[in-house]
XYZ file of C-alpha atoms in Angstrom:
572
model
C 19.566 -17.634 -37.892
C 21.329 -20.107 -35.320
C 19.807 -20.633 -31.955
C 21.878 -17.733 -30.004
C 20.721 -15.598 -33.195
C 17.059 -16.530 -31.938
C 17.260 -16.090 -28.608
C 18.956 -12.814 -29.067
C 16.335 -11.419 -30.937
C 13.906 -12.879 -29.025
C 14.632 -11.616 -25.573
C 15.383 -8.331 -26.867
C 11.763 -7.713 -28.579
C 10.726 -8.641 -25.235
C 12.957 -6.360 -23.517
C 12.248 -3.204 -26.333
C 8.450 -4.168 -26.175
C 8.182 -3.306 -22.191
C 10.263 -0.345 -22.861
C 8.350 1.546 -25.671
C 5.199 0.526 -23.255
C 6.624 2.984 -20.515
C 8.192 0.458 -18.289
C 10.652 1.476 -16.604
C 11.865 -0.778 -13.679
C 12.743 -4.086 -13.420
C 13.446 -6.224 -9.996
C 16.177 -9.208 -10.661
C 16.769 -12.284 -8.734
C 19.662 -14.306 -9.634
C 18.985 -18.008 -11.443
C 20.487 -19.903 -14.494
C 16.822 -20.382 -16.324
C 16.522 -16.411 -16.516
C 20.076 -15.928 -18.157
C 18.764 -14.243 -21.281
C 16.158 -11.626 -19.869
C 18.857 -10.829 -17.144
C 21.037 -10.169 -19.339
C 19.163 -8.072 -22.216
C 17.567 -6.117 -19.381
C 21.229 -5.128 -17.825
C 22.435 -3.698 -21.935
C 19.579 -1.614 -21.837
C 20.563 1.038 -19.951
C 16.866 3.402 -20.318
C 15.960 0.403 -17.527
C 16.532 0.737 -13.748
C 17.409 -2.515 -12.992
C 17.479 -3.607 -9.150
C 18.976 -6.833 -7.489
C 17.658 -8.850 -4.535
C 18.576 -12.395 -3.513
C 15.315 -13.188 -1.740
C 12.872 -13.341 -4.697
C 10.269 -13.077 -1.676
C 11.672 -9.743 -0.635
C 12.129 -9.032 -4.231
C 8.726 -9.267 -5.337
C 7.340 -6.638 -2.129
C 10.746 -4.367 -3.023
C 8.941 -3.852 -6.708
C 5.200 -3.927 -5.270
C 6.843 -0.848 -3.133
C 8.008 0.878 -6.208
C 4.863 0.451 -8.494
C 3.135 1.557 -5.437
C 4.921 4.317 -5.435
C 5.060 5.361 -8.956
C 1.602 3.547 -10.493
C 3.364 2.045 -13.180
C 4.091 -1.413 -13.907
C 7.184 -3.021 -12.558
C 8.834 -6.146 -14.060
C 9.839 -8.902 -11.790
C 11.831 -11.539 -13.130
C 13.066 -14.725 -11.460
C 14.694 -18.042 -12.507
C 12.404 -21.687 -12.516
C 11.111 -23.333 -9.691
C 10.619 -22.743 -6.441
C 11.849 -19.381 -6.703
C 8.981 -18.368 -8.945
C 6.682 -19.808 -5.790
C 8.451 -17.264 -3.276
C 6.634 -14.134 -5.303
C 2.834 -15.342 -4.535
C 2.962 -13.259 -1.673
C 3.427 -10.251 -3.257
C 1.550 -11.046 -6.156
C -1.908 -11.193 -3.718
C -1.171 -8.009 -1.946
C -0.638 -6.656 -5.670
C -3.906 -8.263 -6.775
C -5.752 -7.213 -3.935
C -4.357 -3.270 -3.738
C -4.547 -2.492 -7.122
C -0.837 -2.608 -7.821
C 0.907 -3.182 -11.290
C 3.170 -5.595 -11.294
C 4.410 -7.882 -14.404
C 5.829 -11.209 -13.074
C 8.444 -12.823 -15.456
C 9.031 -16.366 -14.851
C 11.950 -18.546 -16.850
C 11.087 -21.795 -17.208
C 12.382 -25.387 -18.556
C 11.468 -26.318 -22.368
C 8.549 -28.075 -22.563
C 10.233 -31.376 -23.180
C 11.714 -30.975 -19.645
C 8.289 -29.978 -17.743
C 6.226 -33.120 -15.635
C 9.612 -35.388 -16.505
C 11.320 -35.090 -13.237
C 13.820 -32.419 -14.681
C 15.635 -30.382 -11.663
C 14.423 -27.212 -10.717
C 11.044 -27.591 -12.933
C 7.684 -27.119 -11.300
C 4.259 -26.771 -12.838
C 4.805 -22.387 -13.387
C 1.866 -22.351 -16.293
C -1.391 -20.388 -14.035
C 0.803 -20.482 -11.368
C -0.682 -17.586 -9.586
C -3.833 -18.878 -10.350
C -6.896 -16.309 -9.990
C -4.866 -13.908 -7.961
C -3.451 -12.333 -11.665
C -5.571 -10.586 -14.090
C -3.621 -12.812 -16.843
C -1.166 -14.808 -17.539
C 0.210 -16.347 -20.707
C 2.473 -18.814 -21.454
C 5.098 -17.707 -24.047
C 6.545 -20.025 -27.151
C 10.135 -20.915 -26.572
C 12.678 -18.758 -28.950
C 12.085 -21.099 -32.073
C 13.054 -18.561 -35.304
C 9.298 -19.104 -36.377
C 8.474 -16.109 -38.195
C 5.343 -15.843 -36.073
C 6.957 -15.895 -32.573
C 8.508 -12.364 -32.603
C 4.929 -10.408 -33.468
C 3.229 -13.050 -30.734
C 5.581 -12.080 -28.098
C 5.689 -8.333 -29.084
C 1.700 -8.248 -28.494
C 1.114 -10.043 -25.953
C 3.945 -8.089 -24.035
C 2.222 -5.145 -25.035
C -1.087 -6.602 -23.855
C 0.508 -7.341 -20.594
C 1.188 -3.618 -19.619
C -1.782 -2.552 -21.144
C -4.068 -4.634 -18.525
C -1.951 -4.636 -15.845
C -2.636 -0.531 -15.942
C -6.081 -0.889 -16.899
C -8.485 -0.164 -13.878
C -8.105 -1.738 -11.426
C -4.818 -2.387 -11.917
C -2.914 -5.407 -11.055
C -0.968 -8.414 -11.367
C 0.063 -9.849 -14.936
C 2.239 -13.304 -15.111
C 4.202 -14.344 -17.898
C 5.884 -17.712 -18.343
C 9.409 -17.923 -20.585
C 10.243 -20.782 -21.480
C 13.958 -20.732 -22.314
C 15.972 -24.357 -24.091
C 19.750 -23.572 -23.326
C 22.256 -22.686 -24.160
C 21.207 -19.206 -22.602
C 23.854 -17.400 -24.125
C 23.371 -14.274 -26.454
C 24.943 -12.487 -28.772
C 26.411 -9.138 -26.965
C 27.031 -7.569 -30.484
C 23.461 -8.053 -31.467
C 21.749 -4.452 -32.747
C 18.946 -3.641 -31.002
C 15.839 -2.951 -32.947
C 12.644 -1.160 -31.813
C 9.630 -3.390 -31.421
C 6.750 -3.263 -34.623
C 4.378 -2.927 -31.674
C 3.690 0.796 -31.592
C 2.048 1.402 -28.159
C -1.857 0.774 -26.372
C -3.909 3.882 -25.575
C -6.571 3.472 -23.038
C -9.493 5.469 -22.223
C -10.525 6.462 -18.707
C -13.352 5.159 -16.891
C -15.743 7.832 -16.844
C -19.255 8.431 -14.890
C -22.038 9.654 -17.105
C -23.522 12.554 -16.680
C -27.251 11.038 -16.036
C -25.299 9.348 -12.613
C -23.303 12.610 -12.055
C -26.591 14.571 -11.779
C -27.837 11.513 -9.648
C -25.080 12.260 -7.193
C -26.200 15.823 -7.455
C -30.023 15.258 -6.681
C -29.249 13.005 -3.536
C -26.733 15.699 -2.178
C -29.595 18.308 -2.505
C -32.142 16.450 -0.690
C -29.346 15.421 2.216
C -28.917 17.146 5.445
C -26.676 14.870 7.321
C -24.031 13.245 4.908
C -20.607 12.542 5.075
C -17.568 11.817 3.068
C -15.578 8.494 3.529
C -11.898 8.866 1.587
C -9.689 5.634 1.929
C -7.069 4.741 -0.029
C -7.040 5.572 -4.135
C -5.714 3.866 -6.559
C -3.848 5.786 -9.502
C -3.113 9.541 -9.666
C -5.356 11.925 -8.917
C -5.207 15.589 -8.076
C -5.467 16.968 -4.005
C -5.724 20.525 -5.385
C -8.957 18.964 -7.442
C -10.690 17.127 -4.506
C -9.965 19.984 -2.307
C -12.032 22.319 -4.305
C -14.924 19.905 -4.101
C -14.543 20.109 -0.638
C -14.951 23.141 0.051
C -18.064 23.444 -2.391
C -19.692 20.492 -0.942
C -18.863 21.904 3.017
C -19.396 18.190 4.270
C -17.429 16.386 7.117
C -14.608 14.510 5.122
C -13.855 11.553 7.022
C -9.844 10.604 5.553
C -7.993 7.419 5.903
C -4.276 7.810 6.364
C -3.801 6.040 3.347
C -5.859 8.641 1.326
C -2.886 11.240 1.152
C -5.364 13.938 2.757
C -4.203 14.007 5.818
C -1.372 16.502 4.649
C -1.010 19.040 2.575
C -4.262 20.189 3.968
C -5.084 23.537 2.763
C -6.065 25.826 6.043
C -9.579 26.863 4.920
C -10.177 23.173 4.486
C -8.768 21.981 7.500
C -12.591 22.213 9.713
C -13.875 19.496 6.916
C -11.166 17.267 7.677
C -12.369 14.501 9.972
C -9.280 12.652 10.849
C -10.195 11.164 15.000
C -13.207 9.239 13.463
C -12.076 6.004 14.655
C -11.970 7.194 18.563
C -15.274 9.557 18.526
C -17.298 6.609 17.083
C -16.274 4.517 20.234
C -19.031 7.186 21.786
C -22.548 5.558 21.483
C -23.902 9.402 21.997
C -21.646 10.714 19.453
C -22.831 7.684 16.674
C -26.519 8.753 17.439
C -25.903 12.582 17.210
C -24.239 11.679 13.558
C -26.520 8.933 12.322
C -26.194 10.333 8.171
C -28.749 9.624 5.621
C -26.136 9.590 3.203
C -22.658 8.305 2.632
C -19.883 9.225 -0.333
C -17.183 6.717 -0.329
C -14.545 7.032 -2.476
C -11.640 4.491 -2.534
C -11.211 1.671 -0.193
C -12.764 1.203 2.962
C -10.729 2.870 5.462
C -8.928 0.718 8.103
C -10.774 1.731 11.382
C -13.129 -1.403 12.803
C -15.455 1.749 14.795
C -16.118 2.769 11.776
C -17.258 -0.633 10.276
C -19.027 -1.234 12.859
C -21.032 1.985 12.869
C -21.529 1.747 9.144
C -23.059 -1.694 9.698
C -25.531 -0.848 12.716
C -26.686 2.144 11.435
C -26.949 1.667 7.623
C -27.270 4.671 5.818
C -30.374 4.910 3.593
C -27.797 5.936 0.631
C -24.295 4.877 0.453
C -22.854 5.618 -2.655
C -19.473 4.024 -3.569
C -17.457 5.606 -6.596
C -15.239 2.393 -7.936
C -13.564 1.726 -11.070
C -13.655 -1.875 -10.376
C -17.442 -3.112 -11.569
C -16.789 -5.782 -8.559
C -17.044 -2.881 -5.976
C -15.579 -3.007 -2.403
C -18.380 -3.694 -0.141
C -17.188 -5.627 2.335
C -19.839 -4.499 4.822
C -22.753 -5.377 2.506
C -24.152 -1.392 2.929
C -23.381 0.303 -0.497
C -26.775 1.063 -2.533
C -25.092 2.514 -4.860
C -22.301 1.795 -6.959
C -20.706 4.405 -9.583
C -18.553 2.788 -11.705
C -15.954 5.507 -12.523
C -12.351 7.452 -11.493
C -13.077 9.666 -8.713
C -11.742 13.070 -10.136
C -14.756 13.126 -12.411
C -17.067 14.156 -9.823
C -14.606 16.335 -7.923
C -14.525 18.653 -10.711
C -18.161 17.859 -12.219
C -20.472 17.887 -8.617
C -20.230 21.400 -7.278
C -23.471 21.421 -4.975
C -24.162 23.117 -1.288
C -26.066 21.953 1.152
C -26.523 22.518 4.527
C -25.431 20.095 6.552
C -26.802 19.604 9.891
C -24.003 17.355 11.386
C -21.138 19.442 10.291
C -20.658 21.024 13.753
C -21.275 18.504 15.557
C -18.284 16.440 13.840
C -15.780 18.961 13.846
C -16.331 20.104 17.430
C -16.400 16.182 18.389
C -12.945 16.554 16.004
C -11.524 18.973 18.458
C -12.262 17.269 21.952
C -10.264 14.224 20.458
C -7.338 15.808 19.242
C -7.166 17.537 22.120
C -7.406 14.111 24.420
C -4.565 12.940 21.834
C -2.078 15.684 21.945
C -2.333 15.590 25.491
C -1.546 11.488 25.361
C 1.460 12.080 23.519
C 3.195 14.645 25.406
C 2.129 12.608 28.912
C 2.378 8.825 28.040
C 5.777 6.630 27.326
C 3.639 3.947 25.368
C 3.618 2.817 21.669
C 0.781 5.238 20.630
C 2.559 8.222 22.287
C 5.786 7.267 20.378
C 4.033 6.939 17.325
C 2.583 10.563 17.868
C 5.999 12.061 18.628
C 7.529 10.517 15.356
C 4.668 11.850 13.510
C 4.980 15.436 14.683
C 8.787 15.209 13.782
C 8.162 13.912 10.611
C 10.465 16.419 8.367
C 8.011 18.443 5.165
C 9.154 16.113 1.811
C 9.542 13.042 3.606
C 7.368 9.686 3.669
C 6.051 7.411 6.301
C 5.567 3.819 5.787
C 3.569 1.612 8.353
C 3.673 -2.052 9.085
C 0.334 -3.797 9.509
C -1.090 -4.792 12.944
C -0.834 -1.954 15.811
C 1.432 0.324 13.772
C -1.173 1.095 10.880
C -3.549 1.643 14.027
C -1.422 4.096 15.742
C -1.237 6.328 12.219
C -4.685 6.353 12.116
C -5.074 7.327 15.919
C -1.928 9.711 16.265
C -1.186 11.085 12.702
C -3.105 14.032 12.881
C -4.028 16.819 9.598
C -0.899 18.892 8.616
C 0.188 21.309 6.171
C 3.096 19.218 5.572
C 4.056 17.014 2.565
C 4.253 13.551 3.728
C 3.247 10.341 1.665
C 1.477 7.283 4.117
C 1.931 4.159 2.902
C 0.834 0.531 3.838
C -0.281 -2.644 2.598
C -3.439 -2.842 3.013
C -4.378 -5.186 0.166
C -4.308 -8.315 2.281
C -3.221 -6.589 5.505
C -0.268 -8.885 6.166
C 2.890 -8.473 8.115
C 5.148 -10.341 5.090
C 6.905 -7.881 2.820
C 7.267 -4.525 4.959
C 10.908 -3.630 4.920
C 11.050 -4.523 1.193
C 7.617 -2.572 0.465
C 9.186 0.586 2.425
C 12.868 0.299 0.382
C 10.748 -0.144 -2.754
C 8.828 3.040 -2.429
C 12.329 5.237 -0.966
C 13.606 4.157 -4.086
C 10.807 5.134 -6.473
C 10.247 8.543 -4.479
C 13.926 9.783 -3.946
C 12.870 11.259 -0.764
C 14.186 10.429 2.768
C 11.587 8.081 4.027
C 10.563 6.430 7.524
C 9.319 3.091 8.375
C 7.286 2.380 11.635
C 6.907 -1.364 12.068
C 6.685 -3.940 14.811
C 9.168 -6.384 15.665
C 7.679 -9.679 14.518
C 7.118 -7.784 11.221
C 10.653 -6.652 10.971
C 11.546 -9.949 11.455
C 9.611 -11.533 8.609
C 11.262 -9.493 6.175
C 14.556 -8.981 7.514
C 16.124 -10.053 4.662
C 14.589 -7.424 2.262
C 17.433 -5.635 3.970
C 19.842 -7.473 1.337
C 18.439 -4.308 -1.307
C 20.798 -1.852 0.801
C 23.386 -4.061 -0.390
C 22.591 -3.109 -3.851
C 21.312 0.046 -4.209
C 21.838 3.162 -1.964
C 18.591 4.370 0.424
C 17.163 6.700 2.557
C 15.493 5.006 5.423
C 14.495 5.289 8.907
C 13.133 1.930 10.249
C 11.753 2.111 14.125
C 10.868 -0.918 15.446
C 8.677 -0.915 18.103
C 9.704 -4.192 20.129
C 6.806 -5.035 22.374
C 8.407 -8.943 22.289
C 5.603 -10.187 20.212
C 2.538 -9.898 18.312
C 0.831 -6.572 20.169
C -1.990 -6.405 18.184
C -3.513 -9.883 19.663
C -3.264 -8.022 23.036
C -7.096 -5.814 21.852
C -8.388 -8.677 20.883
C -10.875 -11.165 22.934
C -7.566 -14.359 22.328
C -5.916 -12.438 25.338
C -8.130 -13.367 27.883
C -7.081 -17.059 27.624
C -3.854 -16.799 29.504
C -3.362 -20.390 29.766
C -2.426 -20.697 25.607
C -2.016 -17.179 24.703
C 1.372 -16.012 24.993
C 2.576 -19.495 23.380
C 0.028 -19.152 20.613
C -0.193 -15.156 19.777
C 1.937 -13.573 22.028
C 5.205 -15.591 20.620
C 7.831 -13.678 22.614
C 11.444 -14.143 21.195
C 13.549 -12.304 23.523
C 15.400 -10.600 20.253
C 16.844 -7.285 19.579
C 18.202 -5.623 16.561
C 21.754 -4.285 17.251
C 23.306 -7.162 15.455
C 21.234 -6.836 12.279
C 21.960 -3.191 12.399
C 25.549 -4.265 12.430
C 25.133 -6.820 9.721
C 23.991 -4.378 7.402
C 26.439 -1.524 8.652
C 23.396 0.205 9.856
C 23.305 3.320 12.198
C 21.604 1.888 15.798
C 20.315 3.757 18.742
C 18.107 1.305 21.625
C 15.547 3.859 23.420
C 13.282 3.415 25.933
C 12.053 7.059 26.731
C 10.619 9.386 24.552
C 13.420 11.946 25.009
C 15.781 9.416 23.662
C 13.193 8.618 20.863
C 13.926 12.100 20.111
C 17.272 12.670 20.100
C 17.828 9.394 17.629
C 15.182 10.584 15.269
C 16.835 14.334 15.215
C 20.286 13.912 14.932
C 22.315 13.643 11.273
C 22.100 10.187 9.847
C 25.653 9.206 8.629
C 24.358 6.220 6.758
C 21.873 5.711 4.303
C 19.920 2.882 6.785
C 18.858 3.880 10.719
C 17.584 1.580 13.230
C 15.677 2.512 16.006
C 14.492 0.129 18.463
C 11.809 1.514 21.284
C 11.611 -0.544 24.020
C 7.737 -0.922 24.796
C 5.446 -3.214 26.596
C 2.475 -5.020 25.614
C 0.426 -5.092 28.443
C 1.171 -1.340 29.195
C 0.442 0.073 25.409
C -3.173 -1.872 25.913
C -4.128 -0.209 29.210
C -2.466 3.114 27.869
C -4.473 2.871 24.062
C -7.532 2.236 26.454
C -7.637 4.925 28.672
C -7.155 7.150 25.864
C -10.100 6.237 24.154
C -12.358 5.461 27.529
C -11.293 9.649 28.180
C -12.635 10.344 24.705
C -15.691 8.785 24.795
C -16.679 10.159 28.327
C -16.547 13.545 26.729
C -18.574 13.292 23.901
C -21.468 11.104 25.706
C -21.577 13.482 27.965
C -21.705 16.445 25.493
C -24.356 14.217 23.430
C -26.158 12.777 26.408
C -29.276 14.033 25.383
């Protein structure tokens, strides 16, 4: 065969490979280097195929879609710099669990360390923050290249699904010309497909679980945020067996869809009661369940770490379990469903009431906040209750993942909450929440502060591309609110140069870049009226007005009212 012959083939065993592997996505940023892949990926029609300029906004546009789905998504990207621009991504991705498969074209190997334009060093680019990467032959007509490339693609999905999931990079080399041969007939790839197994806890630690649940009177359940599928319906039952305080991140997806005769169990003001030092005594557990992720909430680090549970048993997949808190004394290495539908022991738990009528004071103190205050939290509160059943929320990092886990309280409804949480940054946020619209069909909504919108307001560039459904409020406090909690605030000389970084910026002209629908507010009633009228584009922007000083005096009065309560309920 002649070179275009090659490459032809090549690409397209590549291409087919992914494909019979149950890939189904792939995220494109335009470049020469890529030609080939670009191209065999756009014949193939069985592949959604997605543009975005900004390969940084690209890679957190296909994190937002494995996210979404839990299947590997390819991202592929010309040589160079541009392969640089996806490390962002690709550490969230390593860090949350998510599947991506990074495809980077590079220069011939005659043409790398030569001073060649547009060639960098791309071979273990990502270094440690991948599970693997490989560095593929170029398309040579060796009769050994097409079965190499055929496995080792395979290989690539199959670990970047294995548990945990994650990151996979693979380097393409490609020697031009990067033309193929349109007419070429596809053929399916020799490699068949990977089975994997589950990772499964025995039944000696199963029964472990069992025995220290017997002898426990005051446990609790810690539920942050899982990776993979996994059944509600299935934990739900365990549940209400078990009759334990569940205490749910927002980012567990248990918040809602919360069946009624479960809804007592459901422990979702943690992070305000355990600013109560009465209220941490009254609940001081001997045992702990964790499954999932630590949960965002610092109160309940902190609690975790002063009073140290005597048992703390974390169910992982990962053998290098999340302890981040150096408490766990035991770790289960196994998929949580296992012991939802293999544990079925009750107990009587001694610290039941006292958490859910602690639960009640708070949410209480919290509906009350948002129907009385004009500050972030309360705007927060009234977007959540308006929240429409089949719809999605999507938070920034910083203050806005904090106000879901304050103001999002347990419904019946069917909403998704999603963040990243990985690494906790502010980078990649639009793209992450048009990523996940996209995989989920479903109108979604994204609540985000204004540096963060900032940061990624070019992952806008995907509406460009592909048609969405998505809310974005911006809550413009001029400037980085979080830093306003946090002990840097007190040094007014440096601190609004240094964290506060106020840029005086509003959105109407981005909105009118991307021909989005606008509405300013600055009272809740006009909050309202934005979020409830008929979009007439696919994109809405809605910029609250808020202020940073007045959201922390607001946030702590809230949770000074709270605590007051329950110490004096507990004082004894």
């Amino acid at each position: 065969m002649d070179n275009r012959a090659n490459l032809t083939e090549y690409v397209h065993t590549i291409v087919q490979t992914f494909l019979q592997a149950g890939v189904q996505d792939v995220v494109i940023s335009p470049g020469s280097r890529s030609t080939p892949l670009a191209y065999a990926f756009s014949q193939t029609q069985a592949f959604n195929t997605y543009m975005q300029i900004d390969e940084r906004s690209a890679g957190f546009f296909a994190l937002g879609l494995a996210k979404a789905k839990q299947n590997p998504v390819l991202l592929l990207c010309t040589s160079g710099t541009a392969a640089a621009n996806y490390f962002p991504s690709i550490v969230e991705a390593n860090y949350a669990r998510i599947p991506l498969i990074v495809l980077t074209a590079d220069r011939p190997h005659e043409l790398r360390e030569v001073g060649a334009p547009q060639a960098i060093d791309q071979v273990h680019l990502y270094g440690n923050h991948v599970k693997w990467s490989v560095d593929f032959p170029l398309a040579d007509g060796y009769k050994e290249t097409i079965p190499f490339v055929e496995r080792h693609t395979g290989r690539a999905v199959t670990l970047a699904k294995a548990a945990p999931m994650g990151p996979i990079h693979i380097n393409i080399p490609f020697r031009e010309p990067l033309l193929l041969d349109f007419d070429y007939e596809v053929q399916p790839s020799t490699y068949q497909q990977s089975i994997s197994g589950s990772i499964v806890a025995s039944q000696s630690s199963i029964k472990l679980v069992e025995e220290m649940i017997v002898n426990t009177k005051r446990g609790f359940i810690i539920v942050g945020e899982l990776s993979g599928n996994f059944s509600k319906q299935d934990f739900w039952v365990f549940a209400k067996s078990l009759q334990w305080p569940i205490i749910t991140d927002a980012l567990s997806q248990l918040r809602t869809e919360v069946p009624e005769e479960c809804r007592h169990l459901l422990i979702d003001q943690y992070d305000a009661l355990l600013k109560s030092e009465n209220f941490k005594k009254a609940v001081n557990p001997e045992l702990v369940l964790r499954f999932g992720a630590q949960p965002v909430s610092k109160p309940l680090s902190l609690f975790l770490k002063e009073y140290r549970p005597a048992v703390y048993i974390v169910i992982d997949e990962d053998p290098l379990f999340r302890d981040s808190l150096g408490v766990v004394t035991h770790h289960i290495q196994s998929i949580p469903q296992v012991f939802w539908n293999d544990v079925n022991q009750v107990q009587t738990n001694e610290i039941l009431n006292i958490w859910t009528q602690a639960n009640s004071i708070a949410t209480e103190h919290i509906e009350r906040y948002i129907d009385d205050q004009q500050d972030e939290g309360a705007f927060a509160g009234k977007l959540f209750n308006l929240l429409p059943d089949g719809s999605d929320l999507i938070s920034g990092s910083s203050m806005p993942i904090r106000d879901v886990d304050t103001f999002f309280n347990q419904t019946t409804k069917d909403i998704a909450i999603y963040a990243n949480r990985g690494t906790n940054g502010i980078d990649g946020v639009v793209s992450t929440a048009l990523g996940i619209q996209q995989a989920r069909k479903r109108p979604a909504t994204l609540l985000i502060g204004d540096i963060s919108f900032l940061h990624d307001s070019n992952g806008l560039l995907v509406s460009r591309f592909h048609e969405t459904d998505l809310t974005i409020v911006v809550m413009n406090n001029d400037g980085g609110g979080i830093f306003s909690y946090l002990p840097q605030s007190k040094e007014e000389t440096y601190f609004e140069k240094l964290f506060g970084t106020p840029t005086g910026l509003t959105f109407d002209s981005i909105a009118t870049m991307y021909q989005a629908e606008y509405f300013a507010v600055d009272s809740k009633e006009a909050f309202e009226d934005a979020l409830t009228t008929p979009k007439h584009k696919d994109l809405r922007i809605i910029e609250v007005k808020t202020n940073r000083q007045e959201n922390v005096i607001a946030h702590r009065h809230l949770w000074s009212g709270i605590t007051e309560e329950l110490d004096q309920l507990w004082s004894n």
